Amino acid sequence: MDGTGTTMSAADISRRAMEQQGQLNSIYERIQQAERLEDVIWDVAPDILEVLQTERMTIYERSPDGSEIVSRFKTGDDIGVIRLPLSPSSIAGYVAMSQNPVRIDDVYDPQQLTSIHSRLRFDYSYDQVGGFLTRTMMGVPICFGDTLLGVLQVMNRVDEGVFTDGDLLLAQEICRILAQKIRYDRESTEGPYEYLVVQGKVTRQQLEEIEQAASDGVGSIPYLLKTTFDLTTEEIGESLEQYYQVPFMGYNEAVVPPEALLESLNKSFLIRNTWVPVSGNRERAVILIDNPNDAQRIMDIQGILNADSYEFMVGLEEDILRYLGVAPDEKE
């Protein structure tokens, strides 16, 4: 069936699949050949809209500080640049935070939204200002590996039907293409410590040996990198930034975790899960965590703190424990 519920013949399905694959191949080649995504996105946008059979789309990229997603490309006459926090209060913000794709048949139906997340809302002010009526929507995370780079949001099938599972698969393929280019533009690495190899701080074989020693319980990877190759916390932090695409934060004795956020948290729980709020409040919480790519932990944090928005920073386990007043060898 297509988006209107009309049954398609096997020949129609096969022909349409071949057309879509050809369009995807063309999109991929043109994006990869461009120096930067922004140089080609306006040219390939009509093809993306065609393959997804959608009226409009917005491509958000994660900001350099990791605290929000920012619209870098929009079709239609939407107002200005859109900035959204990582928060379940907006559709794109929820997709960014959870790294889960969503399909919504009617964005004006609050029950559909709250069935996804209790705080999820549709901001209809964009429709009011732009004069465009959003009916149905898909939101898909743009990820390279586990690292969030942005969100693709598409609005309204051209046939006025709802988006299907097949449409979602196509959108996810578009996101894989976009992720490869965004990752290249940002010089994002394929692993937390890959940048150390790129910079010539260690060889790939040495890194593999360190990783094996860490898995054997000899010590953490950062600890072994420091003691074996005399690397600094700052050098390791820079490598983590290149991979996770969020800022690194080391230990600073002048930073005191806010009591307003800590009071409802169990210290043993924070130790086991290796994260700590380092500043902010219930409106905007700044979280230091050893793996900002762990979407399940991110959503757990949201559920526990229930703040309006979040900023995530990556830190070493030993530093997070120090903020909690615990020595690394005391971790439960």
Coordinates of C-alpha atoms in Angstrom, one line a residue:
M1 CA 0.0 0.0 0.0
D2 CA 1.0 3.6 -0.5
G3 CA 0.4 6.5 1.9
T4 CA -3.3 6.7 1.1
G5 CA -4.0 3.0 1.7
T6 CA -4.2 2.1 -2.0
T7 CA -3.0 -1.4 -2.9
M8 CA -0.1 -1.4 -5.4
S9 CA 0.6 -4.3 -7.7
A10 CA 3.9 -6.3 -7.4
A11 CA 5.1 -4.7 -10.7
D12 CA 4.4 -1.2 -9.3
I13 CA 6.2 -2.0 -6.1
S14 CA 9.2 -3.4 -7.9
R15 CA 9.4 -0.4 -10.3
R16 CA 9.0 2.1 -7.4
A17 CA 11.8 0.3 -5.4
M18 CA 14.1 0.5 -8.4
E19 CA 13.3 4.2 -8.9
Q20 CA 14.0 4.9 -5.2
Q21 CA 17.3 3.1 -5.2
G22 CA 18.4 5.1 -8.3
Q23 CA 17.4 8.3 -6.5
L24 CA 19.3 7.3 -3.3
N25 CA 22.4 6.4 -5.4
S26 CA 22.3 9.8 -7.1
I27 CA 21.8 11.6 -3.8
Y28 CA 24.7 9.7 -2.2
E29 CA 27.1 10.4 -5.1
R30 CA 26.3 14.1 -5.3
I31 CA 26.6 14.6 -1.5
Q32 CA 29.9 12.7 -1.3
Q33 CA 31.4 14.6 -4.2
A34 CA 30.7 18.0 -2.6
E35 CA 33.3 19.7 -0.5
R36 CA 30.8 20.3 2.2
L37 CA 27.2 19.4 2.8
E38 CA 26.0 23.0 2.7
D39 CA 27.5 23.4 -0.8
V40 CA 25.1 20.7 -2.3
I41 CA 22.1 20.3 0.0
W42 CA 20.0 22.9 -1.9
D43 CA 20.6 21.0 -5.2
V44 CA 19.7 17.6 -3.8
A45 CA 16.8 18.7 -1.7
P46 CA 14.2 18.2 -4.5
D47 CA 15.4 14.6 -4.9
I48 CA 15.2 14.0 -1.2
L49 CA 11.7 15.4 -1.1
E50 CA 10.8 13.2 -4.1
V51 CA 12.2 10.0 -2.8
L52 CA 10.4 10.6 0.6
Q53 CA 7.3 11.8 -1.1
T54 CA 7.1 14.6 1.4
E55 CA 6.2 18.3 1.1
R56 CA 8.8 19.8 3.4
M57 CA 11.8 18.9 5.5
T58 CA 14.2 20.4 8.0
I59 CA 17.7 19.2 8.6
Y60 CA 19.0 20.0 12.1
E61 CA 22.7 19.6 13.1
R62 CA 23.9 19.3 16.7
S63 CA 25.6 22.5 17.9
P64 CA 29.3 22.4 18.5
D65 CA 28.7 22.6 22.3
G66 CA 26.3 19.7 22.1
S67 CA 23.5 21.5 23.9
E68 CA 21.0 22.0 21.1
I69 CA 20.1 21.1 17.5
V70 CA 20.1 24.0 15.0
S71 CA 18.3 24.0 11.6
R72 CA 20.9 24.2 8.9
F73 CA 18.5 23.6 6.0
K74 CA 14.8 24.1 5.6
T75 CA 12.5 23.8 2.6
G76 CA 9.5 26.1 2.5
D77 CA 9.1 29.5 4.1
D78 CA 9.7 28.7 7.8
I79 CA 10.9 31.5 10.0
G80 CA 14.6 32.1 10.5
V81 CA 16.9 29.6 12.2
I82 CA 15.3 27.2 14.5
R83 CA 17.2 26.2 17.7
L84 CA 15.8 23.4 19.8
P85 CA 17.2 22.1 23.1
L86 CA 17.8 18.4 23.7
S87 CA 14.4 17.9 25.4
P88 CA 11.3 15.7 25.1
S89 CA 9.2 18.8 24.8
S90 CA 9.6 19.1 21.0
I91 CA 9.5 16.4 18.4
A92 CA 13.0 17.0 17.0
G93 CA 14.4 17.6 20.4
Y94 CA 13.0 14.3 21.6
V95 CA 14.4 12.4 18.6
A96 CA 17.8 14.0 19.3
M97 CA 17.7 13.1 23.0
S98 CA 16.4 9.5 22.6
Q99 CA 18.0 8.8 19.2
N100 CA 14.7 7.0 18.4
P101 CA 12.9 7.7 15.1
V102 CA 9.2 8.7 15.3
R103 CA 6.2 8.6 13.0
I104 CA 3.2 10.8 13.9
D105 CA 0.0 10.5 11.9
D106 CA -1.5 13.7 13.3
V107 CA 0.8 16.2 15.1
Y108 CA -2.3 18.0 16.4
D109 CA -3.5 15.0 18.3
P110 CA -2.0 15.3 21.9
Q111 CA -2.7 11.7 22.7
Q112 CA -0.4 10.5 19.9
L113 CA 2.3 12.7 21.2
T114 CA 2.0 11.8 24.8
S115 CA 1.9 8.1 23.9
I116 CA 5.5 8.6 22.7
H117 CA 6.6 10.7 25.7
S118 CA 4.5 12.4 28.4
R119 CA 6.0 15.8 27.8
L120 CA 6.0 15.7 24.0
R121 CA 4.3 18.6 22.3
F122 CA 4.0 20.1 18.8
D123 CA 4.8 23.8 18.5
Y124 CA 2.0 25.0 16.2
S125 CA 3.3 28.5 16.3
Y126 CA 5.5 27.7 13.3
D127 CA 2.4 26.8 11.3
Q128 CA 0.7 30.0 12.4
V129 CA 3.6 32.2 11.4
G130 CA 4.5 30.4 8.2
G131 CA 1.0 29.6 7.0
F132 CA 1.8 25.9 6.4
L133 CA -0.4 23.3 8.0
T134 CA 1.6 20.4 9.3
R135 CA -0.5 17.2 9.3
T136 CA 1.8 14.2 9.6
M137 CA 5.5 14.0 10.5
M138 CA 8.6 11.8 10.7
G139 CA 11.7 12.5 12.8
V140 CA 14.8 10.5 12.3
P141 CA 18.2 10.9 14.2
I142 CA 21.2 11.5 12.0
C143 CA 23.9 9.4 13.6
F144 CA 27.3 8.2 12.7
G145 CA 27.7 5.0 14.6
D146 CA 26.3 5.9 18.0
T147 CA 27.2 9.6 17.8
L148 CA 24.3 12.0 17.3
L149 CA 25.0 14.6 14.6
G150 CA 21.5 15.9 13.9
V151 CA 17.9 15.2 13.1
L152 CA 15.9 14.9 9.8
Q153 CA 12.4 16.1 10.2
V154 CA 9.9 15.6 7.3
M155 CA 6.4 17.0 7.1
N156 CA 3.3 15.8 5.2
R157 CA 3.2 13.2 2.5
V158 CA 2.4 14.7 -0.9
D159 CA -0.6 12.4 -1.3
E160 CA -2.0 13.6 2.0
G161 CA -1.7 10.2 3.5
V162 CA 0.3 9.1 6.5
F163 CA 4.0 8.0 6.5
T164 CA 4.5 4.3 6.3
D165 CA 7.2 1.9 7.7
G166 CA 8.7 2.0 4.2
D167 CA 8.9 5.7 4.3
L168 CA 10.7 5.5 7.6
L169 CA 13.2 3.1 6.2
L170 CA 13.9 5.4 3.3
A171 CA 14.3 8.4 5.7
Q172 CA 16.8 6.3 7.7
E173 CA 18.8 5.6 4.6
I174 CA 18.8 9.4 3.8
C175 CA 20.1 10.0 7.3
R176 CA 22.9 7.5 6.9
I177 CA 24.0 9.4 3.8
L178 CA 23.8 12.7 5.6
A179 CA 25.6 11.4 8.6
Q180 CA 28.6 10.3 6.5
K181 CA 29.0 13.8 5.1
I182 CA 28.4 15.6 8.4
R183 CA 30.9 13.4 10.1
Y184 CA 33.4 14.1 7.3
D185 CA 32.8 17.9 7.5
R186 CA 33.2 17.8 11.3
E187 CA 36.2 15.5 11.2
S188 CA 34.5 13.2 13.7
T189 CA 36.4 10.0 14.5
E190 CA 35.2 6.4 14.6
G191 CA 36.2 5.7 18.1
P192 CA 36.8 7.6 21.4
Y193 CA 40.5 7.3 21.2
E194 CA 40.9 7.2 17.4
Y195 CA 42.0 10.9 17.3
L196 CA 45.1 9.9 19.3
V197 CA 46.1 7.6 16.4
V198 CA 45.3 10.3 13.9
Q199 CA 47.6 12.7 15.8
G200 CA 50.4 10.2 16.0
K201 CA 50.2 10.0 19.8
V202 CA 49.9 6.2 19.7
T203 CA 49.9 3.7 16.9
R204 CA 46.8 1.6 16.1
Q205 CA 48.5 -1.5 17.5
Q206 CA 49.4 0.3 20.7
L207 CA 45.8 1.4 21.1
E208 CA 44.5 -2.1 20.5
E209 CA 46.9 -3.4 23.1
I210 CA 45.7 -0.8 25.6
E211 CA 42.1 -1.7 24.9
Q212 CA 42.9 -5.4 25.5
A213 CA 44.7 -4.6 28.8
A214 CA 41.7 -2.6 29.9
S215 CA 39.3 -5.4 29.1
D216 CA 41.5 -7.7 31.1
G217 CA 41.0 -5.5 34.1
V218 CA 44.5 -3.9 34.2
G219 CA 43.0 -0.4 34.4
S220 CA 40.9 2.0 32.5
I221 CA 41.9 3.0 28.9
P222 CA 42.6 6.7 29.9
Y223 CA 44.6 5.5 32.9
L224 CA 46.7 3.2 30.8
L225 CA 47.2 5.8 28.1
K226 CA 48.5 8.2 30.7
T227 CA 50.8 5.8 32.5
T228 CA 52.1 4.0 29.4
F229 CA 52.5 6.8 26.9
D230 CA 52.6 9.9 29.2
L231 CA 49.5 11.4 27.6
T232 CA 47.8 14.2 29.4
T233 CA 44.1 14.4 30.4
E234 CA 43.7 17.3 27.9
E235 CA 45.0 15.2 25.0
I236 CA 42.7 12.3 25.9
G237 CA 39.8 14.8 26.3
E238 CA 40.4 16.3 22.8
S239 CA 40.1 12.8 21.4
L240 CA 36.9 12.2 23.3
E241 CA 35.5 15.5 21.9
Q242 CA 36.3 14.5 18.3
Y243 CA 34.3 11.3 18.8
Y244 CA 31.4 12.3 21.0
Q245 CA 31.0 15.7 19.4
V246 CA 30.4 17.4 22.8
P247 CA 32.8 19.3 25.0
F248 CA 35.2 17.6 27.3
M249 CA 35.3 18.5 31.0
G250 CA 38.1 17.5 33.3
Y251 CA 38.1 17.7 37.1
N252 CA 38.0 21.3 38.5
E253 CA 38.0 21.5 42.3
A254 CA 36.3 24.9 42.0
V255 CA 33.2 23.3 40.5
V256 CA 30.7 22.1 43.0
P257 CA 27.7 20.0 41.8
P258 CA 24.5 21.9 42.4
E259 CA 22.6 20.8 45.5
A260 CA 19.3 21.6 43.9
L261 CA 19.9 18.7 41.4
L262 CA 21.8 16.4 43.8
E263 CA 19.2 16.4 46.5
S264 CA 16.9 14.0 44.7
L265 CA 19.7 11.7 43.5
N266 CA 21.2 8.7 45.2
K267 CA 24.9 8.9 45.3
S268 CA 25.4 5.1 44.9
F269 CA 23.2 5.3 41.8
L270 CA 25.3 8.1 40.3
I271 CA 28.5 6.1 41.0
R272 CA 27.2 3.0 39.3
N273 CA 26.0 4.9 36.3
T274 CA 29.0 7.2 36.0
W275 CA 27.3 10.6 35.6
V276 CA 26.9 13.8 37.7
P277 CA 25.2 17.1 37.3
V278 CA 27.9 19.8 37.4
S279 CA 25.8 22.9 37.0
G280 CA 22.4 24.2 36.2
N281 CA 18.9 23.7 37.6
R282 CA 15.6 22.2 36.7
E283 CA 15.3 24.5 33.8
R284 CA 18.7 23.6 32.2
A285 CA 20.9 20.9 33.6
V286 CA 24.5 20.3 32.6
I287 CA 25.5 16.7 32.9
L288 CA 29.0 15.2 32.9
I289 CA 28.9 11.6 31.7
D290 CA 31.5 9.1 30.5
N291 CA 29.5 8.1 27.4
P292 CA 27.2 10.7 26.0
N293 CA 26.2 8.3 23.2
D294 CA 24.4 6.0 25.7
A295 CA 20.8 7.1 24.7
Q296 CA 19.2 4.8 27.3
R297 CA 21.2 6.5 30.1
I298 CA 20.4 9.9 28.6
M299 CA 16.7 9.1 28.7
D300 CA 17.0 7.7 32.2
I301 CA 18.6 11.0 33.3
Q302 CA 15.7 12.9 31.7
G303 CA 13.2 10.8 33.6
I304 CA 15.0 11.2 36.9
L305 CA 15.8 14.9 36.8
N306 CA 12.8 16.0 34.6
A307 CA 14.6 19.2 33.6
D308 CA 13.4 21.4 30.8
S309 CA 16.6 20.9 28.7
Y310 CA 20.0 19.4 29.0
E311 CA 23.6 19.9 28.0
F312 CA 25.9 16.9 28.1
M313 CA 29.6 16.9 28.5
V314 CA 32.0 14.0 28.3
G315 CA 34.4 13.2 31.2
L316 CA 36.7 10.5 32.4
E317 CA 35.2 8.1 34.9
E318 CA 37.9 9.0 37.5
D319 CA 37.0 12.7 37.3
I320 CA 33.2 12.0 37.6
L321 CA 33.9 9.9 40.7
R322 CA 36.0 12.8 42.1
Y323 CA 33.1 15.1 41.7
L324 CA 31.1 12.6 43.7
G325 CA 33.7 12.5 46.4
V326 CA 34.8 8.9 45.5
A327 CA 38.2 7.5 44.6
P328 CA 38.1 5.3 41.4
D329 CA 39.1 2.2 43.3
E330 CA 36.1 2.8 45.7
K331 CA 33.5 2.5 43.0
E332 CA 30.9 -0.2 43.9

